mmCIF file with all atom_site columns, C-alpha atoms in Angstrom:
data_model
loop_
_atom_site.group_PDB
_atom_site.id
_atom_site.type_symbol
_atom_site.label_atom_id
_atom_site.label_alt_id
_atom_site.label_comp_id
_atom_site.label_asym_id
_atom_site.label_entity_id
_atom_site.label_seq_id
_atom_site.pdbx_PDB_ins_code
_atom_site.Cartn_x
_atom_site.Cartn_y
_atom_site.Cartn_z
_atom_site.occupancy
_atom_site.B_iso_or_equiv
_atom_site.pdbx_formal_charge
_atom_site.auth_seq_id
_atom_site.auth_comp_id
_atom_site.auth_asym_id
_atom_site.auth_atom_id
_atom_site.pdbx_PDB_model_num
ATOM 1   C CA . MET A 1 1   ? 6.821   -3.220  -7.641  1.00 82.00 ? 1   MET A CA 1
ATOM 2   C CA . ARG A 1 2   ? 3.265   -2.492  -8.705  1.00 86.00 ? 2   ARG A CA 1
ATOM 3   C CA . THR A 1 3   ? 1.987   -5.957  -7.794  1.00 90.00 ? 3   THR A CA 1
ATOM 4   C CA . LEU A 1 4   ? 3.533   -5.971  -4.320  1.00 91.00 ? 4   LEU A CA 1
ATOM 5   C CA . CYS A 1 5   ? 2.354   -2.450  -3.502  1.00 93.00 ? 5   CYS A CA 1
ATOM 6   C CA . ALA A 1 6   ? -1.148  -3.083  -4.845  1.00 94.00 ? 6   ALA A CA 1
ATOM 7   C CA . SER A 1 7   ? -1.420  -6.226  -2.709  1.00 94.00 ? 7   SER A CA 1
ATOM 8   C CA . THR A 1 8   ? -0.484  -4.213  0.370   1.00 95.00 ? 8   THR A CA 1
ATOM 9   C CA . LEU A 1 9   ? -3.043  -1.525  -0.486  1.00 95.00 ? 9   LEU A CA 1
ATOM 10  C CA . ILE A 1 10  ? -5.835  -4.068  -0.949  1.00 96.00 ? 10  ILE A CA 1
ATOM 11  C CA . GLY A 1 11  ? -4.986  -5.556  2.445   1.00 95.00 ? 11  GLY A CA 1
ATOM 12  C CA . GLU A 1 12  ? -5.201  -2.065  3.920   1.00 95.00 ? 12  GLU A CA 1
ATOM 13  C CA . PHE A 1 13  ? -8.616  -1.603  2.309   1.00 96.00 ? 13  PHE A CA 1
ATOM 14  C CA . PHE A 1 14  ? -9.993  -4.457  4.419   1.00 96.00 ? 14  PHE A CA 1
ATOM 15  C CA . VAL A 1 15  ? -8.177  -3.384  7.598   1.00 95.00 ? 15  VAL A CA 1
ATOM 16  C CA . ILE A 1 16  ? -9.565  0.153   7.265   1.00 95.00 ? 16  ILE A CA 1
ATOM 17  C CA . GLY A 1 17  ? -13.082 -1.265  6.869   1.00 95.00 ? 17  GLY A CA 1
ATOM 18  C CA . PHE A 1 18  ? -12.717 -3.440  9.951   1.00 95.00 ? 18  PHE A CA 1
ATOM 19  C CA . ALA A 1 19  ? -11.258 -0.504  11.896  1.00 94.00 ? 19  ALA A CA 1
ATOM 20  C CA . GLY A 1 20  ? -14.385 1.444   10.948  1.00 94.00 ? 20  GLY A CA 1
ATOM 21  C CA . LEU A 1 21  ? -16.537 -1.271  12.473  1.00 94.00 ? 21  LEU A CA 1
ATOM 22  C CA . VAL A 1 22  ? -14.504 -1.098  15.678  1.00 93.00 ? 22  VAL A CA 1
ATOM 23  C CA . ALA A 1 23  ? -14.628 2.723   15.716  1.00 92.00 ? 23  ALA A CA 1
ATOM 24  C CA . MET A 1 24  ? -18.432 2.644   15.504  1.00 92.00 ? 24  MET A CA 1
ATOM 25  C CA . LYS A 1 25  ? -18.523 1.206   19.033  1.00 91.00 ? 25  LYS A CA 1
ATOM 26  C CA . ASP A 1 26  ? -17.095 4.503   20.340  1.00 90.00 ? 26  ASP A CA 1
ATOM 27  C CA . ASP A 1 27  ? -20.061 6.564   21.572  1.00 90.00 ? 27  ASP A CA 1
ATOM 28  C CA . THR A 1 28  ? -18.202 9.855   21.029  1.00 91.00 ? 28  THR A CA 1
ATOM 29  C CA . LEU A 1 29  ? -17.928 9.279   17.253  1.00 91.00 ? 29  LEU A CA 1
ATOM 30  C CA . SER A 1 30  ? -20.871 9.607   14.897  1.00 92.00 ? 30  SER A CA 1
ATOM 31  C CA . THR A 1 31  ? -21.510 6.861   12.396  1.00 92.00 ? 31  THR A CA 1
ATOM 32  C CA . THR A 1 32  ? -21.456 9.421   9.593   1.00 94.00 ? 32  THR A CA 1
ATOM 33  C CA . MET A 1 33  ? -18.033 10.707  10.571  1.00 93.00 ? 33  MET A CA 1
ATOM 34  C CA . VAL A 1 34  ? -16.569 7.209   10.981  1.00 93.00 ? 34  VAL A CA 1
ATOM 35  C CA . TRP A 1 35  ? -17.749 5.998   7.587   1.00 94.00 ? 35  TRP A CA 1
ATOM 36  C CA . THR A 1 36  ? -16.872 9.244   5.823   1.00 95.00 ? 36  THR A CA 1
ATOM 37  C CA . VAL A 1 37  ? -13.275 9.030   7.036   1.00 93.00 ? 37  VAL A CA 1
ATOM 38  C CA . CYS A 1 38  ? -13.056 5.264   6.506   1.00 94.00 ? 38  CYS A CA 1
ATOM 39  C CA . GLY A 1 39  ? -14.723 5.506   3.114   1.00 95.00 ? 39  GLY A CA 1
ATOM 40  C CA . ILE A 1 40  ? -12.275 8.143   1.916   1.00 94.00 ? 40  ILE A CA 1
ATOM 41  C CA . ALA A 1 41  ? -9.323  6.095   3.178   1.00 94.00 ? 41  ALA A CA 1
ATOM 42  C CA . MET A 1 42  ? -10.698 2.912   1.597   1.00 96.00 ? 42  MET A CA 1
ATOM 43  C CA . LEU A 1 43  ? -11.319 4.691   -1.708  1.00 95.00 ? 43  LEU A CA 1
ATOM 44  C CA . LEU A 1 44  ? -7.811  6.160   -1.601  1.00 94.00 ? 44  LEU A CA 1
ATOM 45  C CA . SER A 1 45  ? -6.288  2.729   -1.042  1.00 95.00 ? 45  SER A CA 1
ATOM 46  C CA . VAL A 1 46  ? -8.109  1.310   -4.074  1.00 95.00 ? 46  VAL A CA 1
ATOM 47  C CA . LEU A 1 47  ? -7.373  4.313   -6.292  1.00 94.00 ? 47  LEU A CA 1
ATOM 48  C CA . LEU A 1 48  ? -3.709  4.176   -5.336  1.00 94.00 ? 48  LEU A CA 1
ATOM 49  C CA . CYS A 1 49  ? -3.521  0.673   -6.822  1.00 93.00 ? 49  CYS A CA 1
ATOM 50  C CA . GLY A 1 50  ? -3.979  2.257   -10.241 1.00 92.00 ? 50  GLY A CA 1
ATOM 51  C CA . MET A 1 51  ? -1.766  5.255   -9.544  1.00 93.00 ? 51  MET A CA 1
ATOM 52  C CA . LEU A 1 52  ? 1.364   3.415   -8.429  1.00 91.00 ? 52  LEU A CA 1
ATOM 53  C CA . THR A 1 53  ? 3.208   3.845   -11.704 1.00 88.00 ? 53  THR A CA 1
ATOM 54  C CA . ARG A 1 54  ? 2.332   7.526   -11.987 1.00 90.00 ? 54  ARG A CA 1
ATOM 55  C CA . PRO A 1 55  ? 4.351   10.354  -10.463 1.00 91.00 ? 55  PRO A CA 1
ATOM 56  C CA . GLY A 1 56  ? 3.493   10.787  -6.796  1.00 91.00 ? 56  GLY A CA 1
ATOM 57  C CA . GLY A 1 57  ? 1.742   7.421   -6.439  1.00 92.00 ? 57  GLY A CA 1
ATOM 58  C CA . ILE A 1 58  ? 4.308   5.947   -4.059  1.00 93.00 ? 58  ILE A CA 1
ATOM 59  C CA . GLN A 1 59  ? 4.417   9.182   -2.049  1.00 94.00 ? 59  GLN A CA 1
ATOM 60  C CA . LEU A 1 60  ? 0.634   9.128   -1.635  1.00 94.00 ? 60  LEU A CA 1
ATOM 61  C CA . GLY A 1 61  ? 1.016   5.562   -0.421  1.00 94.00 ? 61  GLY A CA 1
ATOM 62  C CA . TRP A 1 62  ? 3.365   6.813   2.293   1.00 95.00 ? 62  TRP A CA 1
ATOM 63  C CA . VAL A 1 63  ? 0.771   9.427   3.285   1.00 95.00 ? 63  VAL A CA 1
ATOM 64  C CA . LEU A 1 64  ? -1.797  6.646   3.647   1.00 94.00 ? 64  LEU A CA 1
ATOM 65  C CA . GLN A 1 65  ? 0.629   4.680   5.836   1.00 95.00 ? 65  GLN A CA 1
ATOM 66  C CA . ILE A 1 66  ? 1.078   7.677   8.147   1.00 96.00 ? 66  ILE A CA 1
ATOM 67  C CA . ALA A 1 67  ? -2.704  8.130   8.295   1.00 94.00 ? 67  ALA A CA 1
ATOM 68  C CA . LEU A 1 68  ? -3.104  4.490   9.317   1.00 94.00 ? 68  LEU A CA 1
ATOM 69  C CA . ILE A 1 69  ? -0.665  4.924   12.189  1.00 95.00 ? 69  ILE A CA 1
ATOM 70  C CA . VAL A 1 70  ? -2.327  8.177   13.283  1.00 95.00 ? 70  VAL A CA 1
ATOM 71  C CA . SER A 1 71  ? -5.724  6.430   13.261  1.00 93.00 ? 71  SER A CA 1
ATOM 72  C CA . GLY A 1 72  ? -4.428  4.596   16.320  1.00 93.00 ? 72  GLY A CA 1
ATOM 73  C CA . PHE A 1 73  ? -5.582  7.575   18.369  1.00 94.00 ? 73  PHE A CA 1
ATOM 74  C CA . VAL A 1 74  ? -9.155  6.520   17.570  1.00 91.00 ? 74  VAL A CA 1
ATOM 75  C CA . VAL A 1 75  ? -8.710  2.730   17.423  1.00 92.00 ? 75  VAL A CA 1
ATOM 76  C CA . PRO A 1 76  ? -5.601  1.864   19.489  1.00 92.00 ? 76  PRO A CA 1
ATOM 77  C CA . MET A 1 77  ? -4.962  -1.423  17.662  1.00 93.00 ? 77  MET A CA 1
ATOM 78  C CA . MET A 1 78  ? -4.318  0.659   14.523  1.00 94.00 ? 78  MET A CA 1
ATOM 79  C CA . PHE A 1 79  ? -0.980  1.781   16.001  1.00 95.00 ? 79  PHE A CA 1
ATOM 80  C CA . PHE A 1 80  ? 0.180   -1.810  15.647  1.00 95.00 ? 80  PHE A CA 1
ATOM 81  C CA . LEU A 1 81  ? -1.597  -2.521  12.352  1.00 95.00 ? 81  LEU A CA 1
ATOM 82  C CA . GLY A 1 82  ? -0.488  0.808   10.881  1.00 94.00 ? 82  GLY A CA 1
ATOM 83  C CA . ALA A 1 83  ? 3.122   0.062   11.794  1.00 96.00 ? 83  ALA A CA 1
ATOM 84  C CA . LEU A 1 84  ? 2.781   -3.434  10.351  1.00 96.00 ? 84  LEU A CA 1
ATOM 85  C CA . PHE A 1 85  ? 1.377   -2.149  7.057   1.00 96.00 ? 85  PHE A CA 1
ATOM 86  C CA . THR A 1 86  ? 4.012   0.584   6.941   1.00 96.00 ? 86  THR A CA 1
ATOM 87  C CA . ALA A 1 87  ? 6.672   -2.120  7.169   1.00 96.00 ? 87  ALA A CA 1
ATOM 88  C CA . LEU A 1 88  ? 4.872   -4.085  4.436   1.00 96.00 ? 88  LEU A CA 1
ATOM 89  C CA . TRP A 1 89  ? 4.678   -0.937  2.302   1.00 95.00 ? 89  TRP A CA 1
ATOM 90  C CA . TRP A 1 90  ? 8.405   -0.316  2.730   1.00 96.00 ? 90  TRP A CA 1
ATOM 91  C CA . ALA A 1 91  ? 9.179   -3.929  1.821   1.00 95.00 ? 91  ALA A CA 1
ATOM 92  C CA . SER A 1 92  ? 6.859   -3.750  -1.202  1.00 94.00 ? 92  SER A CA 1
ATOM 93  C CA . VAL A 1 93  ? 8.537   -0.598  -2.497  1.00 94.00 ? 93  VAL A CA 1
ATOM 94  C CA . HIS A 1 94  ? 12.094  -1.706  -1.686  1.00 95.00 ? 94  HIS A CA 1
ATOM 95  C CA . TYR A 1 95  ? 11.941  -5.279  -2.930  1.00 94.00 ? 95  TYR A CA 1
ATOM 96  C CA . GLY A 1 96  ? 9.610   -4.376  -5.778  1.00 91.00 ? 96  GLY A CA 1
ATOM 97  C CA . ARG A 1 97  ? 12.234  -2.003  -7.162  1.00 92.00 ? 97  ARG A CA 1
ATOM 98  C CA . LEU A 1 98  ? 14.886  -4.703  -6.839  1.00 94.00 ? 98  LEU A CA 1
ATOM 99  C CA . ILE A 1 99  ? 12.657  -7.147  -8.715  1.00 93.00 ? 99  ILE A CA 1
ATOM 100 C CA . ASP A 1 100 ? 11.955  -4.577  -11.440 1.00 91.00 ? 100 ASP A CA 1
ATOM 101 C CA . GLU A 1 101 ? 15.695  -3.934  -11.849 1.00 93.00 ? 101 GLU A CA 1
ATOM 102 C CA . ALA A 1 102 ? 16.399  -7.673  -12.064 1.00 94.00 ? 102 ALA A CA 1
ATOM 103 C CA . LYS A 1 103 ? 13.646  -8.127  -14.671 1.00 93.00 ? 103 LYS A CA 1
ATOM 104 C CA . ALA A 1 104 ? 15.121  -5.293  -16.742 1.00 92.00 ? 104 ALA A CA 1
ATOM 105 C CA . ARG A 1 105 ? 18.597  -6.896  -16.567 1.00 94.00 ? 105 ARG A CA 1
ATOM 106 C CA . TRP A 1 106 ? 17.214  -10.289 -17.590 1.00 95.00 ? 106 TRP A CA 1
ATOM 107 C CA . ALA A 1 107 ? 15.310  -8.745  -20.499 1.00 92.00 ? 107 ALA A CA 1
ATOM 108 C CA . ALA A 1 108 ? 18.440  -6.912  -21.661 1.00 92.00 ? 108 ALA A CA 1
ATOM 109 C CA . GLN A 1 109 ? 20.502  -10.100 -21.420 1.00 92.00 ? 109 GLN A CA 1
ATOM 110 C CA . ALA A 1 110 ? 17.893  -12.081 -23.352 1.00 90.00 ? 110 ALA A CA 1
ATOM 111 C CA . GLU A 1 111 ? 17.779  -9.411  -26.035 1.00 90.00 ? 111 GLU A CA 1
ATOM 112 C CA . SER A 1 112 ? 21.569  -9.321  -26.359 1.00 89.00 ? 112 SER A CA 1
ATOM 113 C CA . ARG A 1 113 ? 21.649  -13.140 -26.632 1.00 88.00 ? 113 ARG A CA 1
ATOM 114 C CA . ALA A 1 114 ? 18.950  -13.046 -29.289 1.00 86.00 ? 114 ALA A CA 1
ATOM 115 C CA . GLN A 1 115 ? 20.913  -10.454 -31.276 1.00 86.00 ? 115 GLN A CA 1
ATOM 116 C CA . ALA A 1 116 ? 24.146  -12.449 -30.928 1.00 84.00 ? 116 ALA A CA 1
ATOM 117 C CA . GLU A 1 117 ? 22.437  -15.611 -32.201 1.00 82.00 ? 117 GLU A CA 1
ATOM 118 C CA . ALA A 1 118 ? 20.768  -13.852 -35.140 1.00 72.00 ? 118 ALA A CA 1
ATOM 119 C CA . PRO A 1 119 ? 22.540  -14.300 -38.483 1.00 68.00 ? 119 PRO A CA 1
#
């Protein structure tokens, strides 16, 4: 699960940066505000890559997904991209858990075979 989720978060890192570039074209937003918000979101996406296996890591990922969708009020294309990355996040969590369970089953089967073959 960690690999799939981390890949999604790194993709979001770049999308957030590009959204910041688009948001800078809005005359009502200051450059400082845009890059402070984008910088925090980008930092969070990178830090979450290392926190995925810790308690609350996946939940913080969901918070980031909601923030991406809400950022559509500033950059309208982010409604679409936020929804897309939310779907990717769900798939990463869902299928990542299935893969982890399958790996654990395979490891247990290999260990039981090794014990059965041992003298």
